[in-house]
XYZ file of C-alpha atoms in Angstrom:
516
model
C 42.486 21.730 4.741
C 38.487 20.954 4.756
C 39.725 18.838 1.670
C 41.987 16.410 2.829
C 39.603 16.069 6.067
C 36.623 14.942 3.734
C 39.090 12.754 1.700
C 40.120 10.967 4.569
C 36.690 10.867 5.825
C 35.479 9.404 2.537
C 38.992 6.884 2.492
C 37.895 5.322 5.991
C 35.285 3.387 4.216
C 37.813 1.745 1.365
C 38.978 -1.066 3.968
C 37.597 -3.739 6.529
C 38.652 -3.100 10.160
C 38.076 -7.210 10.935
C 38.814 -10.037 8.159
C 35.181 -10.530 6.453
C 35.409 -14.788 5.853
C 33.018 -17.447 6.127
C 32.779 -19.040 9.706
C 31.137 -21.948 11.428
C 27.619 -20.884 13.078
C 26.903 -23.589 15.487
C 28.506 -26.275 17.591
C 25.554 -28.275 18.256
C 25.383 -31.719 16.824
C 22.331 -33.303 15.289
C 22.239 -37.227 15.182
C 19.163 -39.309 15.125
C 18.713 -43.122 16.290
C 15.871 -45.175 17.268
C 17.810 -46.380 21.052
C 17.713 -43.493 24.208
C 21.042 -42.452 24.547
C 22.109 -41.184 28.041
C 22.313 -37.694 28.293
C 21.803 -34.899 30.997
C 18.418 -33.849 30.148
C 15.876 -35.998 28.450
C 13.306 -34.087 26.362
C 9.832 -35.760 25.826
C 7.189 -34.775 23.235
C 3.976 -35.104 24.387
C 0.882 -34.858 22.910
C -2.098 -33.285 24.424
C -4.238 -34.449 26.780
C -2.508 -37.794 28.005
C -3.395 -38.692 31.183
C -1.207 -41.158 32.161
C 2.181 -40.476 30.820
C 4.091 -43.945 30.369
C 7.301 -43.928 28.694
C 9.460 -47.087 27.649
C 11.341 -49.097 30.550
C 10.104 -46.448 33.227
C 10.191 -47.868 36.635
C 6.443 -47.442 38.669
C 8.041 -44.518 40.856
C 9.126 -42.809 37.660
C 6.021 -42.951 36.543
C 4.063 -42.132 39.502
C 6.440 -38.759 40.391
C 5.953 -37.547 36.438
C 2.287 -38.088 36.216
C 2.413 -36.274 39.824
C 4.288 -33.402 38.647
C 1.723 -33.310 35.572
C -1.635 -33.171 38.090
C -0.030 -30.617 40.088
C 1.585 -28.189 37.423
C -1.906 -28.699 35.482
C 0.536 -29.695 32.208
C -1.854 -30.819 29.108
C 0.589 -31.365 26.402
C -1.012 -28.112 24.505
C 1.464 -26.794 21.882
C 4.279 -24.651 23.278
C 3.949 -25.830 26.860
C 6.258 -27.100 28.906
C 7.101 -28.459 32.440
C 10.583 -29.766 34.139
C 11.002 -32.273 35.903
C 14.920 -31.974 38.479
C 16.168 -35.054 39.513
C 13.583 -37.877 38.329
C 13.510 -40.740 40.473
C 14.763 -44.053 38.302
C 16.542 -42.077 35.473
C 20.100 -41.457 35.270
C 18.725 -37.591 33.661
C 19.322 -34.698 35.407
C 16.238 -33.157 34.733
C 13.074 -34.348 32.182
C 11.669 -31.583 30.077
C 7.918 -32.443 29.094
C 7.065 -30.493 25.574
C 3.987 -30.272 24.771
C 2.766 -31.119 20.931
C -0.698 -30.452 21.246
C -2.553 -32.687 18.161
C 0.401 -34.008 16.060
C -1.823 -34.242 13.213
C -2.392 -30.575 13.176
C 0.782 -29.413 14.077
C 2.358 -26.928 11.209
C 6.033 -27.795 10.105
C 6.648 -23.573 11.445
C 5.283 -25.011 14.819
C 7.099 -27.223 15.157
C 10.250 -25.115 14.497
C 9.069 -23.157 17.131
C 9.147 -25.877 19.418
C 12.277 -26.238 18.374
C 13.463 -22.945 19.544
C 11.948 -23.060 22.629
C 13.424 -26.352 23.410
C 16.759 -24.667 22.500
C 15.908 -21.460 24.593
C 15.110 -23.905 27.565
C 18.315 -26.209 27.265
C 20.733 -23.038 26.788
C 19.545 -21.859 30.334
C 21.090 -25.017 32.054
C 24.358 -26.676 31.481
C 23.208 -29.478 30.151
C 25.782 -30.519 27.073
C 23.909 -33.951 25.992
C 20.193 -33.799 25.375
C 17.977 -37.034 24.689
C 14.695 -36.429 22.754
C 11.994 -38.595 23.219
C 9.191 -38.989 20.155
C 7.688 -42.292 20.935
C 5.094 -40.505 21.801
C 3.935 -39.448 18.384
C 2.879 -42.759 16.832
C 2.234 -42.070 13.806
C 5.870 -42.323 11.943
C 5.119 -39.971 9.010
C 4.555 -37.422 11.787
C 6.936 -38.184 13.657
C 9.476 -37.592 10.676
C 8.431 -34.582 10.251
C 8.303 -33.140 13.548
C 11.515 -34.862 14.657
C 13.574 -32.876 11.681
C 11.162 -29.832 12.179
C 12.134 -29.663 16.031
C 15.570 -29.712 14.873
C 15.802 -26.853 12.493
C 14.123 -24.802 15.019
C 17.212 -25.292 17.504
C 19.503 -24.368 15.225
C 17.958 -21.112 13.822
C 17.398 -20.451 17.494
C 21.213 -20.986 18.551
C 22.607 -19.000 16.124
C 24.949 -16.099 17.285
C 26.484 -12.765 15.375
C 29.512 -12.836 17.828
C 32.793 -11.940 15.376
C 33.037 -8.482 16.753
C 33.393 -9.268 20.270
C 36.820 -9.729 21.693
C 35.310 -12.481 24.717
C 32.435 -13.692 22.668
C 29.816 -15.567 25.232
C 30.598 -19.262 24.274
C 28.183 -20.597 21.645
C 25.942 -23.676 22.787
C 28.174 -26.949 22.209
C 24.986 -29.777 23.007
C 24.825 -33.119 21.477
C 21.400 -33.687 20.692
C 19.714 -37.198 19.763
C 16.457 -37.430 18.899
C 15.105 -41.079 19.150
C 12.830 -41.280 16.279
C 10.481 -44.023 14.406
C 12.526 -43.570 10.764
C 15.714 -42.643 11.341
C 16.184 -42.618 7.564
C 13.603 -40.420 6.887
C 13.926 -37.756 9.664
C 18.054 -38.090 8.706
C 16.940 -37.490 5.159
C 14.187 -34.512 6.020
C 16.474 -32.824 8.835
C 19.628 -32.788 5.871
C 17.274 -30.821 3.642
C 16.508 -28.440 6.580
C 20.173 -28.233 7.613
C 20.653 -26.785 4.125
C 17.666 -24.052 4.477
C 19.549 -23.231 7.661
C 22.649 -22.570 6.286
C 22.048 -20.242 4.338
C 19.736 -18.527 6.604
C 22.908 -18.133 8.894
C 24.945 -16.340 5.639
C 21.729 -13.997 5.086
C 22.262 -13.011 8.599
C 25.963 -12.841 9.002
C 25.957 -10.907 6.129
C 22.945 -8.287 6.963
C 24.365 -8.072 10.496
C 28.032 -6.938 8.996
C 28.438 -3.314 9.874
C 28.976 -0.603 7.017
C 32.811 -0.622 6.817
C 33.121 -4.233 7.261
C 30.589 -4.789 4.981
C 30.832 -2.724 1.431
C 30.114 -3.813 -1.905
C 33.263 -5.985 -2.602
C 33.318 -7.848 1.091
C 29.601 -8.972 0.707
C 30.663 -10.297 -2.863
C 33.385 -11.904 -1.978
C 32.108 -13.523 1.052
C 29.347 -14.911 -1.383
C 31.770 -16.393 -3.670
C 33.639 -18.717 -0.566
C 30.132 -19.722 0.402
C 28.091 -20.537 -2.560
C 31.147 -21.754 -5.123
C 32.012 -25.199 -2.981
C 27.776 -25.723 -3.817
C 28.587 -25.680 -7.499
C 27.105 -22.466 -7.694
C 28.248 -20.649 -10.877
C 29.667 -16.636 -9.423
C 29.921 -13.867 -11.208
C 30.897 -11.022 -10.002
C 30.674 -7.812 -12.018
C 33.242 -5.109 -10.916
C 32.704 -1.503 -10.887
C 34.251 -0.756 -14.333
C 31.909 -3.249 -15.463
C 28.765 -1.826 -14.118
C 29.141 1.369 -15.640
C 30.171 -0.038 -18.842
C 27.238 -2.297 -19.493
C 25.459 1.332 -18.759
C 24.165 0.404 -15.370
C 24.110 3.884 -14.204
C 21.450 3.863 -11.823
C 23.206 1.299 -9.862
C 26.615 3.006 -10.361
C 25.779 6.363 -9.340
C 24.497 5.262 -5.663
C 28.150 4.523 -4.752
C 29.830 7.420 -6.865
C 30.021 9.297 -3.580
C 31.986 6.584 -2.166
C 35.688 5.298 -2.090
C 33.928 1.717 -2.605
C 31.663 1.355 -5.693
C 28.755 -0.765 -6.871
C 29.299 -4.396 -7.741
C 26.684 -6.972 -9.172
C 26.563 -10.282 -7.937
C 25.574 -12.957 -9.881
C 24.945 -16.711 -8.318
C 23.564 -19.268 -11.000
C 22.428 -22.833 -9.266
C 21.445 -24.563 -12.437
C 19.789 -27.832 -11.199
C 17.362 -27.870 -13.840
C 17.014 -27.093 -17.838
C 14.977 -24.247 -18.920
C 15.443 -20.508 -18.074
C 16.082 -19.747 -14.743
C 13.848 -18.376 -12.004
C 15.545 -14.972 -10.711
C 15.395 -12.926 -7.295
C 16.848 -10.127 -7.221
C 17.786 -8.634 -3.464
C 18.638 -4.886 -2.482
C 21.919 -4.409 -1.351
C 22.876 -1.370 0.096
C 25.583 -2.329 2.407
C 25.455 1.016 4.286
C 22.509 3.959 3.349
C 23.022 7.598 5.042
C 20.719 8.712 3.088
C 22.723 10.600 1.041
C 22.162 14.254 1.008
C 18.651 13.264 1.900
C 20.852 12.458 5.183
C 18.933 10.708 7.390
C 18.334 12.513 10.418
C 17.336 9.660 13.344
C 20.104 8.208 14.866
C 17.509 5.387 15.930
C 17.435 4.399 12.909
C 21.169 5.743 10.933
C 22.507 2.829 13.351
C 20.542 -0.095 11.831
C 21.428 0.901 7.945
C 23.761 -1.650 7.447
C 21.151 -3.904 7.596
C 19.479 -2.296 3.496
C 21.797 -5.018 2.357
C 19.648 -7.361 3.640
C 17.048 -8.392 0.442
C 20.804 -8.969 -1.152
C 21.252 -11.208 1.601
C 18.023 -13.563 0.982
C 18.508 -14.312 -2.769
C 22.210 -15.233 -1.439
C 21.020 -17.580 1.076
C 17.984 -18.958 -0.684
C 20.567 -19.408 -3.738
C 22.685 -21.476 -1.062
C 19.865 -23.477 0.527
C 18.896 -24.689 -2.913
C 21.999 -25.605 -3.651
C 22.242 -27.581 -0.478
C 19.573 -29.339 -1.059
C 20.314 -30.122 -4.795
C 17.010 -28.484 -5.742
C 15.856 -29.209 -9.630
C 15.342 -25.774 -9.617
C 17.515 -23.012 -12.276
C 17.446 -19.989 -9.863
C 19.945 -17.184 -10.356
C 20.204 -14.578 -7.209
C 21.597 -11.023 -8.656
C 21.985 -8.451 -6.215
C 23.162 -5.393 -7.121
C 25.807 -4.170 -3.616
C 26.188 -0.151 -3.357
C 26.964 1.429 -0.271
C 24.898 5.283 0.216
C 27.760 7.601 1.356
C 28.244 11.851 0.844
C 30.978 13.285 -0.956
C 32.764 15.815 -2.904
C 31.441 13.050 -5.595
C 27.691 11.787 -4.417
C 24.710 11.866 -6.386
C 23.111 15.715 -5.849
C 19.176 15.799 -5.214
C 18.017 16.817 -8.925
C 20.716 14.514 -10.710
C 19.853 12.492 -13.853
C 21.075 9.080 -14.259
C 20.890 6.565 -16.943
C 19.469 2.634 -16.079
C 21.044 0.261 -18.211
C 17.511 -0.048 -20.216
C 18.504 3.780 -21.152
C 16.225 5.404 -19.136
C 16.601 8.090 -17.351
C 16.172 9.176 -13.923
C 15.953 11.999 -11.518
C 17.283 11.576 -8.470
C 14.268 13.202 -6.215
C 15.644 11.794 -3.232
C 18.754 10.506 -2.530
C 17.649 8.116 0.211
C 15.366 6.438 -2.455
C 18.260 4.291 -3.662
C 16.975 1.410 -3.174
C 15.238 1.401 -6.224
C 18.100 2.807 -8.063
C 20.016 -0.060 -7.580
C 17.282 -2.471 -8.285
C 16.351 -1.369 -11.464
C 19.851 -2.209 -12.498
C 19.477 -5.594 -11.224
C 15.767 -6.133 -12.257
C 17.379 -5.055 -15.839
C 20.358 -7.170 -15.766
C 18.158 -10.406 -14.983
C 15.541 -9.678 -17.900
C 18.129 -8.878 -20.728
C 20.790 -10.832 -19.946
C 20.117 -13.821 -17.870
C 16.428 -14.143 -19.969
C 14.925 -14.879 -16.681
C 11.199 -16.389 -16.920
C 9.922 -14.947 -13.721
C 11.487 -12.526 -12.014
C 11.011 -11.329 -8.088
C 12.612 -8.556 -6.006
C 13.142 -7.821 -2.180
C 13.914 -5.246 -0.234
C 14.276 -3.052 2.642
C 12.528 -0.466 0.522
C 9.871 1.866 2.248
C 8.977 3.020 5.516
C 5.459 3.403 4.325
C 5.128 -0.270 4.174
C 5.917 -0.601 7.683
C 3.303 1.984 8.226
C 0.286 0.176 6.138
C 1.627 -3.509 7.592
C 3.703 -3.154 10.380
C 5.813 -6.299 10.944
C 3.472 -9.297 10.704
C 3.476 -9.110 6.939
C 5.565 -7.865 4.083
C 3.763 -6.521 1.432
C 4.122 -7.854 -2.069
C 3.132 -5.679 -5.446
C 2.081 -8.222 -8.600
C -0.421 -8.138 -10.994
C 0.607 -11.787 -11.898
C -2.001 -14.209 -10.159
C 0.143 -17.131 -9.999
C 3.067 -15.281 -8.741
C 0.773 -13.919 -5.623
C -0.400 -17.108 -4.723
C 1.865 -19.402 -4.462
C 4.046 -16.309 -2.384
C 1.095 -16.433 -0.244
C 2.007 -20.237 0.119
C 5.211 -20.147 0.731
C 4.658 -17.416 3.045
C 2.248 -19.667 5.022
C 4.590 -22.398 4.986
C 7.575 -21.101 6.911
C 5.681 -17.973 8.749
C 6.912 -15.690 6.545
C 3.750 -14.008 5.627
C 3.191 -11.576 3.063
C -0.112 -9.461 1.858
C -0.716 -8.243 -1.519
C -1.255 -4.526 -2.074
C -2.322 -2.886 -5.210
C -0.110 -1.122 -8.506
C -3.280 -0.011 -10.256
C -5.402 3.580 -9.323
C -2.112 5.162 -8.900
C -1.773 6.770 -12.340
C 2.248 7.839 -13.519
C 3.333 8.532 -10.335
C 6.959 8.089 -11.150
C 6.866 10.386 -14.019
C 9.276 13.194 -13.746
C 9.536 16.637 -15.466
C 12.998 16.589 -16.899
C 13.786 13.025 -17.045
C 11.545 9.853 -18.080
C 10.853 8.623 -14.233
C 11.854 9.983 -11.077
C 12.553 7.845 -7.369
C 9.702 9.411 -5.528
C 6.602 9.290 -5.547
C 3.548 9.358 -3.474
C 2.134 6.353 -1.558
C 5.691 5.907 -0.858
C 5.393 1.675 -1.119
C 3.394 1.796 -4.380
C 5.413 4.510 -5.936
C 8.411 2.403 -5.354
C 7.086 -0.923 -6.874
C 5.450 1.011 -10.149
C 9.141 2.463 -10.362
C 10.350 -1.080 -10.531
C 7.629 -2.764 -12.286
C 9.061 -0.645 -15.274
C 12.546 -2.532 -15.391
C 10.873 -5.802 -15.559
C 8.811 -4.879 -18.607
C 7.311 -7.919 -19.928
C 8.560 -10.551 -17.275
C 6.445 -11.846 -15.241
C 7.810 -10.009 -11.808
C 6.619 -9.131 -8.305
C 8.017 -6.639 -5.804
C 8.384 -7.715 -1.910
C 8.246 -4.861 0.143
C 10.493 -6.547 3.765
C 10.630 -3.048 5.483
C 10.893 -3.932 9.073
C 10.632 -7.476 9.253
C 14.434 -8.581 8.720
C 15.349 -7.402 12.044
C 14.880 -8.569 15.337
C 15.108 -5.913 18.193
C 15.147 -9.178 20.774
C 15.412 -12.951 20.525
C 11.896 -14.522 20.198
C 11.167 -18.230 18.572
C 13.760 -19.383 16.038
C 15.044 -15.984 15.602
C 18.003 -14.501 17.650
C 18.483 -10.829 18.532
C 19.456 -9.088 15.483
C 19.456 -9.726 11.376
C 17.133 -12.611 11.187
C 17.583 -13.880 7.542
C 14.132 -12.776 6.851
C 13.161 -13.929 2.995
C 15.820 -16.927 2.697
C 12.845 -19.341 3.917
C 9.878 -17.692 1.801
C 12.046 -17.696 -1.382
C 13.265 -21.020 -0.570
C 10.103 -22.519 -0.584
C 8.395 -20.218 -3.238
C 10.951 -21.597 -5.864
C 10.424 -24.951 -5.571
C 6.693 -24.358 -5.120
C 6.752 -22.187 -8.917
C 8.637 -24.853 -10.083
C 6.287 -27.603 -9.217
C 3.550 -25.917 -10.692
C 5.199 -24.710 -13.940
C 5.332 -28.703 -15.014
């Protein structure tokens, strides 16, 4: 009898209880023109300090009851600011939103996204369904490009919703926004590339935020496939037979325990010669720990989100794509799901990686790095990647040493570290480098040739990994903690945030640039 209890336990997690497919994630509309449009809210960027505000073919009472509104409320345009104005007198808008800008000129691209989202926060609390934003005030065009396609990508991070589970989901924001800008051509052209980086920000998350059943190995795959194929991005998808026949036993044995096994996901975008550029992403669709069972239900409940350093190399695969990078990136991520069985991997097991070594098994809830030394493998020998980086969900010890501001990154490549300190700058995505050396074999186990644990837990994980890459240039990104979003704050919604699809983004093309 306890038999066929466990067995049907175990066969609950073989199916999907919704229909896993690719879905539209916003119904706002984007256009640009260089005419105002008539809307219900008109939107105005405005730069700091400017005393007398004085917009195009405002009337004298317009002017007077804005730059009224202005004294009063004490508004100086500073960056992230903001006053309404109900009713203006002269306007056919319901209500006039001043933004402030602060100095143009030193306003960051990921401050402007912000602006964005707080634009997109404010309009969402109104009914307002057209929007009219106003640039003129932001002379200088190059700027104004730049911000104008900024501001927009920040709105639609922001308006993003995870709502396929609920059977009256709250109705997604359906605004028309135009944003009246100096080069329409250029902030059409900029915005397009942005749209692209946002798409596949919204598959990282949809696919992070899908829970444990709905999500498995084979879902995640296949829902990559629908996404990035239409892209002209070359799929491969590696079935469990496969895995453990190329020897990938590391990978394999995280799922033995399970009625759904490992895959590997391979995603080529091949929009330059040369060998590619490879990330490899954790994903463990649903970790229990194992018989290392994790004990918290705090935290048990968020574990579908270990799949989500799979999740980035998907969607930074897909954002190149979209943009037609000249970039050749592959994203492999190797999909287990953690589960206990009859079947599961025993604390004390040996596996074999497909490099042929082996491994103990000190802790079952150290999968992570199972799986990604199967992946970190599979991208050295047989894709003969030229630079190779990982992310993950990987340690709580990371969150411990960085908390949430940073992730931590392990390299002893210089080049590497830099320019992921770039990127990371770029799109407030920040990471900090901590050290692999002074550690000694910490990894080295007595029956096997390594073992998964290790003490520091974050540096024991990347010198595991750091052994799988071998010779390839390679650095480890430690994302503990910062791909979730316990409330909605700046471009992010509540939730799986997509954290890693804009720093890899940007990294690639940055390592590409300065590889020529």
């Amino acid at each position: 009898m306890k038999k066929s209890l466990l067995w049907c336990a175990v066969a609950l997690f073989s199916f999907s209880t919704v229909a896993v497919t690719p879905q539209p994630f916003l119904n706002t509309q984007v256009q640009f023109n260089q005419n105002q449009q008539q809307a219900d809210i008109l939107v105005i960027l405005v730069p700091e300090n400017i005393t007398d505000l004085n917009v195009a073919k405002w009337g004298k009472a317009t002017r007077s009851q804005i730059n009224r509104a202005i004294e009063v409320a004490e508004f100086t345009g500073k960056s992230g600011t903001k006053l309404e104005v109900v009713a203006p007198i002269g306007l056919d808008f319901g209500r006039v939103l001043l933004l402030g800008v602060g100095d143009p000129a030193e306003l960051s691209r990921a401050k402007a996204e912000e602006l964005g989202a707080t634009m997109s926060a404010h309009v969402n609390a109104t009914k307002a369904k057209k929007v009219q934003v106003n640039s003129q005030l932001i002379s200088d065009t190059a700027l104004n490009t730049t911000i104008s396609a900024a501001l927009a990508h920040g709105m639609e991070l922001r308006n993003y919703r995870f709502d396929r589970f609920k059977s009256k989901p709250k109705p997604r924001p359906e605004q028309q926004y135009s944003l009246q800008v100096a080069d329409v051509k250029a902030t059409e052209a900029r915005y397009q590339q942005l749209h692209a980086l946002a798409q596949g920000v919204f598959t990282a998350r949809e696919l992070a935020n899908l829970p444990g059943s709905s999500g498995y190995p084979e879902v995640f795959a296949n829902y990559a496939r629908e996404v990035l194929e239409p892209l002209g991005v070359k799929v491969t998808i590696l079935m469990p037979e496969q895995v453990k026949a190329l020897g990938m036993g590391s990978l394999y044995g995280v799922s033995q325990g399970s009625a759904n096994k490992s895959y590997l996901l391979i995603a080529h975008w091949q929009g330059a010669a040369g060998e590619p550029i490879a990330l490899v992403g954790k994903g463990n669709s649903y970790d229990t720990g194992g018989y290392n069972l994790k004990t918290s239900s705090s935290s048990i409940i968020r574990m579908h989100t270990d799949k989500a350093g799979a999740a980035a190399v998907v969607g930074a695969v897909q954002a190149l794509a979209g943009q037609k990078a000249a970039v050749n990136v592959v994203a492999v991520a190797p999909l287990s799901i953690n589960l206990i069985s009859r079947d599961a991997l025993l604390p004390g097991d040996v596996v074999t990686a497909g490099d042929g070594s082996t491994i103990e098994v000190g802790n079952t809830d150290a999968e992570g790095r199972l799986i990604l030394a199967d992946g970190i493998w599979y991208a050295r020998e047989h894709l003969n990647a030229r630079v190779i980086v990982d992310i993950a969900t990987l340690t709580g010890s990371k969150v411990g040493a960085l908390g949430t501001a940073y992730s931590a990154v392990f390299t002893q490549d210089s080049n590497i570290e830099q320019t992921l300190r770039q990127a990371g700058e770029q799109v407030q995505e920040r990471i900090w480098p901590l050290p692999l050396t002074g550690y000694g074999d910490v990894t080295k186990s007595r029956i096997a040739d390594r073992i998964n644990t290790g003490s520091p837990g974050a540096q024991a994980g990347a010198l595991f990994l750091q052994h799988f890459a071998a010779d390839t240039p390679w650095a480890h990104i430690d994302m503990a903690g910062d791909s979730f979003s316990a409330t909605a704050k700046g471009i992010h919604p509540e939730g799986s945030n997509g954290y890693g699809v804009r720093l890899l983004t940007e990294w690639v093309q940055l390592y590409q640039q300065q590889a020529k």
